[in-house]
Amino acid sequence: MTEWLHPALLMLLGALVLPLLGGVWQKVTSVLVPLLALISVAQITPGSAGQIHFAGVDLVLFQADQLSLLFAWVFAIMAVIGNIYAWHLDDTGQRVSAFLYIGSAFGVVFAGDWFTLLVAWEVMAFASAHLIFASANRAAVAAGFRYLMVHVAGGVLLFGGIILHGLQTGSYLIGPLDHGQGGLAYNLILISFMLNAAVPPLSAWLTDAYPEATVTGAVFLSAFTTKTAVYVLIRNYPGAEVLIGFGVAMALYGVVFAVLENDCRRLLGYHIISQVGYMVAAVGMGTEMALNGAASHAFAHILYKGLLFMGAGAVILMTGRRKLTELGGLYRSMPITVFLYMIGALAISAFPLFSGFVSKSMILSAAAGDHRAGVVLLLTVASSGTFLHTGLKLPYYMFFGKDCGLRPPEPPLNMLLAMGLAALFCIGIGLFPQLLYAQLPYPVDYHPYSDAHVTESLALLMFTLLAFVLFLKYLDPEKTISLDTDWFYRRGAGLFMWLARHPVQIWEHWLITLGDGAGLRLMQHLSRLSLRIDTRLIDAAVNGVAATALRLGHLLRQLQTGIVSHYALVMIAGVIALLGWPIYVAMGTP
Amino acid sequence: MIAGLVNFFGDKRFAKLRWRLLQMVLVLIVIADVLMPRPHAQYFWQAIPGYSAIFGFISCVAIIFISKFIGHSGGIMRDEDYYD
């Protein structure tokens, strides 16, 4: 139960108050409210609250267990860090939308029924879209609309799935979807979750939109949407085997596309997909250790990925450039940014003593324990790729490599502070994994720093470094963009517009000219006919009626004498006739 | 201190030193990995000395060349104004 305010409610209230404040008070509030949310999460103990019976459906607005608390913890931590990173902003709109976004993410992890989840899910989509629109350039607005379109479609699938599920089971309470496995409801909800988790081919929205978001907005985006999807997958689809294949495929897919990428934040976006692949595969395995691994990897991932996006964002803010081909040599003037970024890079690469090591190795050990050798091998290949890109390629071309000639200063102090906090968590979790393990949904008996595990990981990573050094020139970024599955709706939209501009417009034009030509002649002919009917028939009838009335009036006037006794006689005759007629009838029918 | 550390990885003057340091670290890691006892070895390849090192190297090379091949030959990499 909670003796404190629901963290989602706290963020919502904060979002209402923020616009009323200005200047430094708004900044203070933007960090204070997430801190209160953190305290609120610390007060929550497992249980449920807010049971409502509404329109024949049982709703549970708030339900907490170990799993939801774990995600709430990291969401609250990231909310504090992200708002410190955005301290320098003077943009109330972005602050408010970030608050609503974080609040609705809390809403999802604490939702006890499907409708509460759906509402929070939709608010997340719209609030987060503002963080893309706020870039206020043509590319960002277009990407924002595509983002919104994809997520609204996902929301419709989720809604349909929820209704079907409710009709089939009679319950709208959240829990593992064992009933109707493989049925329509099961699949609709699964697809909508996979869309938010950015599982290919439903992943292009992420790498399309995140690089267009504002510098601070992308930090929030990297943390919440895909990870709430991982949360709902753990909660509702543990052991759904189909997820193993998808998870492994997306881990490798992100790695392949990251090789081709030139935009620094798009490259990081591909590595969100790759990392979420580990979690999705772990959910598919469904063993206690695998689910622990998925949850702990999500926790670690939010912090190191936030740190990486903050580092790339600092470069974009200070240089105004985002393409690797236009960057390089920045280490001379931004050493602290380089240092903090590299802590995130070592964490995502799963170097021993960093956070990724203690969480990712748990997933790999779970796969090995589940006798899935292929999964272990392929995910290990992806681990090598992770270090290659986020740990080597990106920092090399962004900070080292060919000197682009720019000497930007370090970013504002608040950004460095936020990055420093995230870096502390990356190292802290790596050094004291038991602190994280104690919060996991199932009991943990796992020791990441045992056996040959440390040396094997180091060998894998350092020989990846050797290959990078030897084949560096083949990795040079190129001035290209990569086609992804968003091609279908971006080009599809072109096809749609072509259809609108050509066949549809021709048809419309034909209809209009039809009116001008044969159609118009027909209309004229018809109106002439109607005119003739009007003059010859209707007018004649009207005139005839009028003439008759006139004649009758004339006749009546001649009947009137003007003598009262005549009128009285007529009246009496009338009365007699009126009374006499029924009497005559009555007498005539004995 | 941080600036000095970062500078060591960036400055060309330390290139030779960096390369030598890397070689030394690689040798040490392989030796440590080979000597490490493996009581819980599960798969046959874990018996190959230094298999992790080989696996890391081959993975990285494969990722670079296969990805670039797919990108160039598969028509995935396009001009930046492709969608404009």
XYZ file of C-alpha atoms in Angstrom:
674
model
C 0.000 0.000 0.000
C 1.033 3.574 -0.421
C 0.885 6.035 2.423
C 2.200 8.623 0.006
C 0.907 10.144 -3.218
C 0.894 7.920 -6.300
C 4.079 8.991 -8.145
C 2.052 9.393 -11.355
C -0.292 11.779 -9.558
C 2.688 13.667 -8.181
C 4.118 14.181 -11.669
C 0.687 15.188 -12.986
C 0.292 17.805 -10.232
C 3.811 18.981 -11.005
C 2.870 19.345 -14.670
C -0.076 21.536 -13.643
C 2.045 23.728 -11.373
C 5.053 24.179 -13.693
C 3.393 26.629 -16.129
C 2.426 28.877 -13.212
C 6.057 29.282 -12.219
C 8.799 31.115 -14.029
C 12.549 31.412 -14.012
C 14.482 29.674 -11.307
C 11.329 28.564 -9.446
C 10.285 26.468 -12.413
C 13.758 24.937 -12.598
C 13.749 24.123 -8.880
C 10.286 22.565 -9.145
C 11.343 20.508 -12.163
C 13.946 18.729 -10.022
C 12.089 18.848 -6.703
C 8.975 17.013 -7.926
C 10.940 14.050 -9.369
C 12.820 13.920 -6.045
C 9.452 13.744 -4.250
C 8.438 10.975 -6.675
C 11.623 9.125 -5.699
C 10.731 9.477 -2.013
C 7.174 8.389 -2.807
C 8.448 5.237 -4.545
C 10.621 4.521 -1.502
C 7.476 4.598 0.680
C 5.512 2.141 -1.446
C 5.165 -1.422 -0.235
C 3.686 -4.241 -2.344
C -0.111 -4.185 -2.427
C -2.952 -2.570 -4.310
C -5.236 0.431 -3.952
C -7.881 2.354 -5.845
C -10.205 -0.555 -6.666
C -13.177 0.875 -8.513
C -16.170 -0.851 -10.008
C -16.977 1.231 -13.050
C -19.479 0.425 -15.808
C -19.452 -3.256 -14.924
C -15.670 -3.517 -14.940
C -13.334 -3.914 -11.984
C -10.493 -1.398 -12.168
C -7.369 -1.402 -10.015
C -5.693 1.977 -10.439
C -2.689 1.087 -8.335
C -0.920 -2.209 -7.806
C 2.660 -2.638 -6.698
C 4.949 -5.664 -6.428
C 8.712 -6.200 -6.646
C 8.686 -5.946 -10.442
C 6.725 -2.704 -10.684
C 8.752 -1.204 -7.831
C 12.040 -2.016 -9.589
C 10.927 -0.142 -12.698
C 9.466 2.701 -10.623
C 12.809 3.104 -8.856
C 14.805 3.493 -12.031
C 12.129 5.703 -13.621
C 12.269 8.033 -10.614
C 16.080 8.106 -10.628
C 16.103 8.861 -14.357
C 13.415 11.532 -13.881
C 15.706 13.349 -11.431
C 18.792 12.966 -13.641
C 16.949 13.964 -16.829
C 15.492 17.097 -15.259
C 18.884 18.138 -13.897
C 20.219 17.672 -17.444
C 17.414 19.943 -18.702
C 17.886 22.554 -15.935
C 19.301 25.198 -18.306
C 16.248 25.062 -20.596
C 13.730 27.884 -20.728
C 10.956 25.840 -22.288
C 7.871 25.250 -20.164
C 6.295 23.051 -22.857
C 9.144 20.563 -22.820
C 9.197 20.433 -19.011
C 5.456 19.825 -18.803
C 5.489 17.133 -21.493
C 8.458 15.414 -19.840
C 6.529 15.421 -16.538
C 3.417 13.936 -18.187
C 5.588 11.372 -19.978
C 7.304 10.267 -16.754
C 4.005 10.307 -14.849
C 2.276 8.116 -17.407
C 5.252 5.705 -17.352
C 4.618 5.393 -13.584
C 0.956 4.886 -14.464
C 1.836 1.910 -16.668
C 4.074 0.145 -14.149
C 1.533 0.564 -11.336
C -1.585 -0.213 -13.410
C -3.577 -3.148 -12.018
C -6.073 -3.375 -14.873
C -5.915 -3.106 -18.636
C -7.910 0.124 -18.953
C -5.689 2.051 -16.557
C -2.734 0.729 -18.514
C -4.293 1.794 -21.818
C -4.920 5.360 -20.635
C -1.367 5.724 -19.306
C -0.039 4.105 -22.514
C -1.785 6.691 -24.709
C -0.739 9.664 -22.570
C 2.841 8.426 -22.883
C 2.632 8.462 -26.678
C 1.283 11.996 -26.921
C 3.413 13.527 -24.155
C 6.587 12.029 -25.602
C 5.737 13.213 -29.121
C 6.014 16.794 -27.908
C 9.674 16.204 -27.061
C 10.202 15.544 -30.781
C 7.999 18.394 -32.041
C 9.806 20.793 -29.695
C 12.866 20.710 -31.978
C 10.676 22.915 -34.169
C 12.238 22.172 -37.522
C 10.668 20.583 -40.570
C 12.407 17.202 -40.231
C 11.491 16.946 -36.549
C 7.839 17.834 -37.094
C 7.558 15.255 -39.888
C 9.290 12.605 -37.752
C 7.055 13.557 -34.825
C 3.925 12.972 -36.872
C 5.227 9.604 -38.093
C 6.047 8.701 -34.469
C 2.568 9.662 -33.351
C 0.919 7.825 -36.250
C 2.755 4.580 -35.436
C 2.001 4.811 -31.712
C -1.653 5.663 -32.229
C -1.911 2.586 -34.492
C -0.248 0.549 -31.728
C -2.715 1.969 -29.208
C -5.648 0.885 -31.378
C -4.251 -2.672 -31.553
C -3.853 -2.667 -27.778
C -7.403 -1.395 -27.259
C -8.836 -4.040 -29.582
C -6.833 -6.757 -27.849
C -7.954 -5.598 -24.405
C -11.652 -5.623 -25.375
C -11.385 -9.104 -26.926
C -9.449 -10.372 -23.926
C -12.052 -8.923 -21.566
C -14.931 -10.471 -23.492
C -13.233 -13.861 -23.523
C -12.153 -13.989 -19.894
C -14.597 -11.593 -18.198
C -11.699 -9.928 -16.393
C -9.731 -6.810 -17.151
C -7.101 -7.394 -14.480
C -3.489 -7.473 -15.652
C -1.571 -10.739 -15.443
C 0.132 -13.382 -17.563
C -1.949 -13.996 -20.695
C -2.159 -17.772 -20.621
C -5.735 -17.848 -21.778
C -6.210 -17.952 -25.518
C -2.532 -18.337 -26.291
C -2.093 -17.678 -29.978
C -5.614 -16.239 -30.178
C -6.460 -12.841 -31.610
C -6.546 -10.981 -28.281
C -3.228 -12.536 -27.232
C -1.579 -11.544 -30.508
C -3.019 -8.036 -30.760
C -1.761 -7.098 -27.310
C 1.575 -8.790 -27.987
C 2.040 -6.873 -31.252
C 1.258 -3.540 -29.592
C 3.803 -4.308 -26.847
C 6.396 -5.396 -29.413
C 5.811 -2.158 -31.293
C 6.658 -0.115 -28.197
C 9.632 -2.354 -27.447
C 10.850 -1.536 -30.992
C 10.964 -5.154 -32.154
C 11.737 -5.230 -35.903
C 9.972 -4.819 -38.254
C 8.031 -2.523 -35.883
C 11.132 -0.634 -34.762
C 11.744 2.077 -37.345
C 9.742 4.685 -35.402
C 12.508 4.736 -32.781
C 15.506 5.397 -35.009
C 13.377 7.726 -37.127
C 12.188 9.951 -34.280
C 14.719 9.890 -31.418
C 17.541 11.606 -33.344
C 15.130 14.417 -34.259
C 14.090 15.057 -30.643
C 15.503 17.943 -28.628
C 18.840 17.381 -26.898
C 17.157 16.957 -23.512
C 14.013 15.280 -24.877
C 15.969 12.376 -26.388
C 17.344 11.558 -22.912
C 13.806 11.022 -21.593
C 12.730 9.166 -24.739
C 15.643 6.730 -24.467
C 14.547 5.784 -20.961
C 10.800 5.269 -20.804
C 8.934 3.997 -23.870
C 10.889 0.835 -24.693
C 11.404 -0.001 -21.021
C 7.720 0.241 -20.088
C 7.210 -2.162 -22.999
C 9.782 -4.530 -21.491
C 7.947 -4.227 -18.166
C 4.543 -5.164 -19.637
C 6.155 -8.036 -21.576
C 7.713 -9.421 -18.375
C 4.391 -9.010 -16.590
C 2.090 -10.456 -19.259
C 4.122 -12.620 -21.632
C 6.727 -14.510 -19.572
C 7.832 -17.598 -21.452
C 6.255 -16.613 -24.793
C 8.800 -18.534 -26.872
C 8.235 -16.472 -30.005
C 10.006 -13.606 -28.237
C 13.320 -15.493 -28.070
C 13.767 -15.442 -31.849
C 12.620 -11.847 -32.130
C 14.898 -10.794 -29.271
C 18.030 -12.397 -30.721
C 17.207 -11.035 -34.185
C 16.796 -7.487 -32.885
C 20.027 -7.676 -30.884
C 21.878 -8.422 -34.144
C 19.769 -6.123 -36.324
C 20.687 -3.115 -34.184
C 24.356 -4.029 -34.468
C 24.291 -4.335 -38.277
C 22.486 -1.026 -38.784
C 24.775 0.745 -36.322
C 27.739 -0.039 -38.610
C 26.047 1.863 -41.435
C 24.921 4.847 -39.384
C 26.375 8.342 -39.574
C 24.028 10.216 -37.180
C 25.365 9.889 -33.614
C 22.007 9.629 -31.847
C 20.532 7.352 -34.526
C 23.474 4.996 -33.931
C 22.632 5.030 -30.210
C 18.998 4.396 -31.161
C 19.994 1.231 -33.029
C 21.764 0.146 -29.877
C 18.630 0.679 -27.817
C 16.997 -1.830 -30.165
C 19.972 -4.172 -29.805
C 19.977 -3.984 -25.988
C 16.201 -4.340 -25.670
C 16.705 -7.488 -27.800
C 18.511 -9.129 -24.849
C 15.561 -8.297 -22.585
C 12.928 -9.486 -25.085
C 14.785 -12.771 -25.596
C 15.026 -13.211 -21.816
C 11.275 -12.659 -21.430
C 10.769 -15.366 -24.055
C 12.896 -17.832 -22.070
C 10.675 -17.117 -19.092
C 12.758 -18.810 -16.380
C 13.096 -16.985 -13.059
C 16.722 -16.192 -13.794
C 15.908 -14.942 -17.298
C 13.123 -12.673 -16.043
C 15.449 -11.373 -13.314
C 17.996 -10.758 -16.051
C 15.498 -8.889 -18.225
C 14.418 -6.685 -15.306
C 17.947 -5.955 -14.085
C 19.184 -5.284 -17.629
C 16.337 -2.810 -18.138
C 17.349 -1.083 -14.893
C 21.023 -0.844 -15.871
C 20.164 0.026 -19.479
C 18.057 3.079 -18.599
C 20.985 4.609 -16.732
C 23.824 3.861 -19.155
C 21.746 4.636 -22.239
C 20.611 7.878 -20.638
C 24.286 8.692 -20.024
C 25.206 7.950 -23.661
C 22.355 10.102 -24.987
C 23.411 12.876 -22.597
C 26.985 12.692 -23.929
C 25.882 12.791 -27.563
C 23.398 15.551 -26.690
C 26.180 17.618 -25.096
C 28.170 17.381 -28.345
C 25.133 18.373 -30.439
C 24.346 21.308 -28.138
C 27.916 22.616 -28.154
C 28.742 22.058 -31.836
C 25.363 22.157 -33.591
C 26.471 19.065 -35.526
C 25.243 15.493 -35.295
C 26.920 13.582 -38.125
C 30.058 11.594 -37.392
C 31.535 12.694 -40.736
C 31.395 16.312 -39.480
C 32.748 15.651 -35.971
C 36.091 14.582 -34.529
C 38.913 15.821 -32.337
C 36.632 17.230 -29.650
C 38.545 15.458 -26.852
C 40.905 18.425 -26.688
C 38.250 20.811 -25.395
C 35.624 18.419 -23.921
C 37.626 15.875 -21.872
C 35.094 15.568 -19.044
C 32.287 14.835 -21.504
C 34.501 12.191 -23.146
C 35.328 10.650 -19.767
C 31.697 10.471 -18.609
C 30.479 9.221 -21.996
C 33.091 6.444 -21.883
C 31.780 5.259 -18.496
C 28.392 4.767 -20.157
C 30.080 3.095 -23.122
C 31.967 0.653 -20.891
C 28.722 -0.048 -19.008
C 26.703 -0.850 -22.143
C 29.605 -2.956 -23.445
C 29.403 -5.029 -20.243
C 32.971 -4.472 -19.060
C 33.569 -6.042 -15.643
C 33.005 -3.563 -12.784
C 30.340 -1.708 -14.815
C 26.569 -2.099 -14.646
C 25.963 -3.844 -17.994
C 28.241 -6.692 -16.945
C 26.191 -7.731 -13.943
C 22.859 -7.593 -15.797
C 23.689 -8.807 -19.309
C 25.701 -11.773 -18.012
C 22.641 -12.839 -16.038
C 20.651 -13.121 -19.298
C 23.462 -15.060 -21.000
C 23.782 -17.397 -18.000
C 20.017 -17.903 -18.023
C 20.177 -18.848 -21.725
C 23.045 -21.267 -21.048
C 21.147 -22.727 -18.079
C 18.154 -23.196 -20.364
C 20.383 -25.104 -22.860
C 20.088 -22.555 -25.627
C 23.604 -22.595 -27.074
C 22.583 -20.752 -30.262
C 21.074 -17.903 -28.278
C 24.217 -17.629 -26.150
C 26.492 -17.494 -29.194
C 24.432 -14.971 -31.152
C 23.970 -12.674 -28.166
C 27.723 -12.860 -27.559
C 28.309 -11.723 -31.152
C 25.945 -8.813 -30.461
C 27.961 -7.996 -27.296
C 31.063 -7.632 -29.418
C 29.093 -5.357 -31.753
C 27.848 -3.232 -28.863
C 31.385 -2.440 -27.757
C 32.450 -1.918 -31.375
C 29.865 0.820 -31.906
C 29.036 2.590 -28.678
C 32.421 2.007 -27.083
C 34.718 2.436 -30.074
C 33.234 3.717 -33.324
C 31.038 6.483 -31.904
C 33.572 7.967 -29.451
C 36.401 7.566 -31.963
C 34.685 9.532 -34.728
C 32.959 11.969 -32.365
C 35.778 12.796 -29.942
C 39.024 11.513 -31.481
C 39.839 10.607 -35.086
C 40.079 13.246 -37.774
C 40.084 16.740 -36.280
C 37.028 18.685 -37.434
C 38.650 21.895 -36.202
C 35.961 22.764 -33.643
C 36.989 23.524 -30.061
C 33.678 23.710 -28.222
C 33.768 24.211 -24.443
C 32.337 21.652 -22.004
C 28.528 21.741 -21.761
C 26.789 23.649 -18.903
C 27.540 22.420 -15.402
C 24.032 20.989 -14.881
C 24.527 18.663 -17.856
C 27.884 17.458 -16.538
C 26.314 16.945 -13.098
C 23.502 14.831 -14.568
C 25.990 12.775 -16.551
C 28.142 12.364 -13.444
C 25.166 11.051 -11.456
C 24.308 8.522 -14.168
C 27.978 7.489 -14.337
C 27.998 6.921 -10.571
C 25.064 4.527 -10.936
C 26.795 2.705 -13.828
C 29.847 2.086 -11.665
C 27.928 1.566 -8.416
C 25.769 -1.201 -9.855
C 28.858 -2.830 -11.363
C 30.721 -2.761 -8.045
C 27.795 -3.721 -5.792
C 25.503 -5.901 -7.904
C 23.845 -7.389 -4.820
C 22.133 -4.033 -4.176
C 20.354 -4.383 -7.524
C 19.847 -8.147 -7.224
C 18.026 -7.679 -3.899
C 15.322 -5.669 -5.674
C 14.621 -8.248 -8.413
C 11.249 -10.032 -8.634
C 12.683 -13.512 -7.912
C 15.335 -14.604 -5.400
C 18.824 -14.370 -6.896
C 21.646 -16.858 -6.480
C 24.037 -15.495 -9.031
C 27.629 -14.287 -8.810
C 28.762 -12.438 -11.944
C 32.406 -12.201 -10.875
C 32.949 -15.927 -10.581
C 34.734 -18.586 -12.624
C 36.251 -17.649 -15.949
C 33.451 -15.228 -16.615
C 35.557 -12.105 -16.056
C 38.492 -13.180 -18.213
C 36.216 -14.465 -20.974
C 34.391 -11.136 -21.121
C 37.629 -9.172 -21.113
C 39.087 -11.359 -23.871
C 35.972 -10.960 -26.006
C 35.957 -7.184 -25.630
C 39.673 -6.519 -25.935
C 39.989 -8.626 -29.084
C 37.046 -6.711 -30.476
C 39.186 -3.642 -29.805
C 42.096 -5.280 -31.650
C 39.912 -5.957 -34.698
C 38.649 -2.370 -34.534
C 42.192 -0.988 -34.527
C 43.260 -3.239 -37.428
C 40.205 -2.641 -39.640
C 39.434 0.915 -38.637
C 39.478 2.355 -42.130
C 36.669 0.030 -43.231
C 34.468 1.485 -40.510
C 34.698 5.110 -41.627
C 31.209 6.637 -41.486
C 29.695 7.553 -44.842
C 27.403 10.406 -45.743
C 24.360 8.234 -46.191
C 21.105 7.383 -44.526
C 19.913 3.810 -44.100
C 16.592 2.536 -45.347
C 14.599 0.848 -42.612
C 11.032 -0.399 -42.393
C 9.835 3.212 -42.145
C 10.457 3.163 -45.917
C 7.089 1.460 -46.301
C 5.098 4.264 -44.731
C 7.324 7.115 -45.882
C 7.276 5.909 -49.467
C 3.801 4.528 -48.844
C 2.702 8.045 -47.944
C 4.254 9.175 -51.240
C 2.244 6.542 -53.084
C -0.875 7.622 -51.211
C -0.257 11.246 -52.173
C 0.407 10.176 -55.782
C -2.924 8.360 -55.790
C -4.577 11.480 -54.397
C -2.860 13.764 -56.875
C -3.306 11.613 -59.958
C -6.089 8.995 -60.218
C -8.326 10.594 -57.595
C -7.786 14.107 -58.891
C -8.371 12.991 -62.512
C -11.609 11.306 -61.506
C -12.689 14.411 -59.635
C -11.778 16.616 -62.612
C -13.704 14.337 -64.957
C -16.751 14.631 -62.722
C -16.487 18.430 -62.821
C -16.056 18.631 -66.632
C -18.879 16.147 -66.975
C -21.064 18.881 -65.481
C -19.677 21.368 -68.002
C -20.343 19.210 -71.072
C -22.980 16.564 -71.607
C -24.153 16.880 -68.028
C -24.766 20.599 -68.400
C -26.734 20.093 -71.641
C -28.860 17.469 -69.941
C -29.462 19.818 -67.034
C -30.446 22.648 -69.398
C -32.815 20.372 -71.283
C -34.367 19.231 -68.024
C -34.806 22.765 -66.762
C -36.428 23.849 -70.049
C -38.846 20.956 -69.752
C -39.586 21.877 -66.163
C -40.134 25.515 -67.206
C -42.638 24.409 -69.819
C -44.469 22.248 -67.280
C -44.436 25.174 -64.908
C -45.876 27.715 -67.340
C -48.260 25.506 -69.249
C -49.578 23.215 -66.538
C -49.074 24.655 -63.101
C -49.624 28.300 -63.962
C -52.742 27.380 -65.958
C -54.103 25.401 -63.029
C -53.444 28.245 -60.617
C -55.019 30.771 -62.962
C -58.034 28.515 -63.456
C -58.551 28.131 -59.703
C -58.345 31.911 -59.244
C -60.833 32.583 -62.068
C -63.303 30.098 -60.589
C -63.028 31.701 -57.150
C -63.649 35.097 -58.726
C -66.773 33.837 -60.535
C -68.163 32.206 -57.395
C -67.552 35.385 -55.402
C -69.449 37.383 -58.003
C -72.413 34.985 -57.816
C -72.455 35.145 -53.999
C -72.455 38.893 -54.034
C -75.583 38.892 -56.228
C -77.320 36.579 -53.718
C -76.901 39.046 -50.849
C -79.949 41.402 -50.410
C -78.831 43.444 -47.375
C -82.291 42.979 -45.600
C -82.008 41.567 -42.028
C -85.307 39.641 -42.138
C -84.084 37.693 -45.193
C -80.956 36.648 -43.347
C -83.010 35.668 -40.260
C -85.254 33.558 -42.441
C -82.343 31.773 -43.967
C -80.876 31.111 -40.508
C -84.149 29.702 -39.137
C -84.508 27.534 -42.215
C -80.984 26.305 -41.604
C -81.641 25.505 -37.929
C -84.825 23.632 -38.856
C -82.954 21.709 -41.507
C -80.151 20.838 -39.021
C -82.578 19.667 -36.320
C -85.084 18.192 -38.720
C -82.657 16.002 -40.570
C -81.761 13.712 -37.645
C -85.462 13.603 -36.552
C -86.476 12.661 -40.053
C -83.768 9.986 -40.124
C -84.802 8.682 -36.679
C -88.453 8.518 -37.667
C -87.660 6.898 -40.978
C -85.893 3.995 -39.223
C -88.455 2.530 -36.866
C 43.760 14.067 -14.196
C 40.748 13.337 -16.347
C 42.058 15.627 -19.079
C 45.436 13.860 -18.940
C 43.839 10.427 -19.196
C 41.643 11.464 -22.123
C 44.601 13.137 -23.794
C 46.598 9.906 -23.557
C 43.973 8.194 -25.736
C 43.752 11.058 -28.205
C 47.233 12.499 -28.653
C 49.229 11.111 -31.588
C 52.439 11.292 -29.537
C 51.266 8.336 -27.470
C 50.191 6.202 -30.429
C 53.152 3.810 -30.209
C 52.859 3.537 -26.446
C 49.123 2.849 -26.741
C 49.721 0.114 -29.288
C 52.361 -1.551 -27.106
C 50.141 -1.293 -24.053
C 47.271 -2.906 -25.963
C 49.475 -5.815 -27.067
C 50.617 -6.355 -23.496
C 47.063 -6.281 -22.146
C 45.883 -8.713 -24.826
C 48.636 -11.216 -23.994
C 47.947 -10.939 -20.258
C 44.219 -11.461 -20.739
C 44.690 -14.548 -22.905
C 47.145 -16.059 -20.424
C 44.764 -15.358 -17.525
C 41.846 -16.787 -19.467
C 43.697 -19.980 -20.373
C 44.858 -20.518 -16.798
C 41.391 -19.886 -15.371
C 39.810 -23.115 -14.059
C 36.455 -24.008 -15.642
C 34.686 -26.464 -13.363
C 31.275 -25.631 -14.839
C 32.210 -25.714 -18.541
C 29.059 -26.554 -20.458
C 30.014 -26.422 -24.141
C 32.832 -28.055 -26.067
C 34.223 -24.756 -27.327
C 34.931 -23.640 -23.782
C 37.759 -26.156 -23.788
C 39.546 -24.356 -26.628
C 42.258 -22.148 -25.074
C 41.443 -18.478 -25.629
C 38.197 -19.183 -27.473
C 36.680 -15.933 -26.185
C 39.465 -13.917 -27.749
C 39.052 -15.685 -31.072
C 35.295 -15.301 -30.872
C 35.525 -11.568 -30.121
C 37.952 -10.927 -32.957
C 36.021 -12.925 -35.546
C 32.680 -11.446 -34.426
C 33.958 -7.910 -34.801
C 35.444 -8.526 -38.256
C 32.292 -10.314 -39.369
C 30.059 -7.486 -38.108
C 32.081 -4.829 -39.932
C 32.276 -6.578 -43.303
C 28.890 -8.299 -43.396
C 27.104 -5.102 -42.363
C 28.932 -2.950 -44.895
C 28.250 -5.569 -47.572
C 24.535 -5.604 -46.751
C 24.486 -1.816 -46.583
C 26.128 -1.289 -49.960
C 24.904 -4.275 -51.953
C 21.489 -4.557 -50.328
C 20.525 -1.007 -51.286
C 20.110 0.035 -47.653
C 22.575 2.949 -47.664
C 21.165 5.834 -49.684
C 21.912 9.498 -50.288
C 20.994 11.792 -47.421
C 18.302 13.514 -49.496
C 16.617 10.222 -50.411
C 13.327 11.111 -48.707
C 13.281 14.796 -49.710
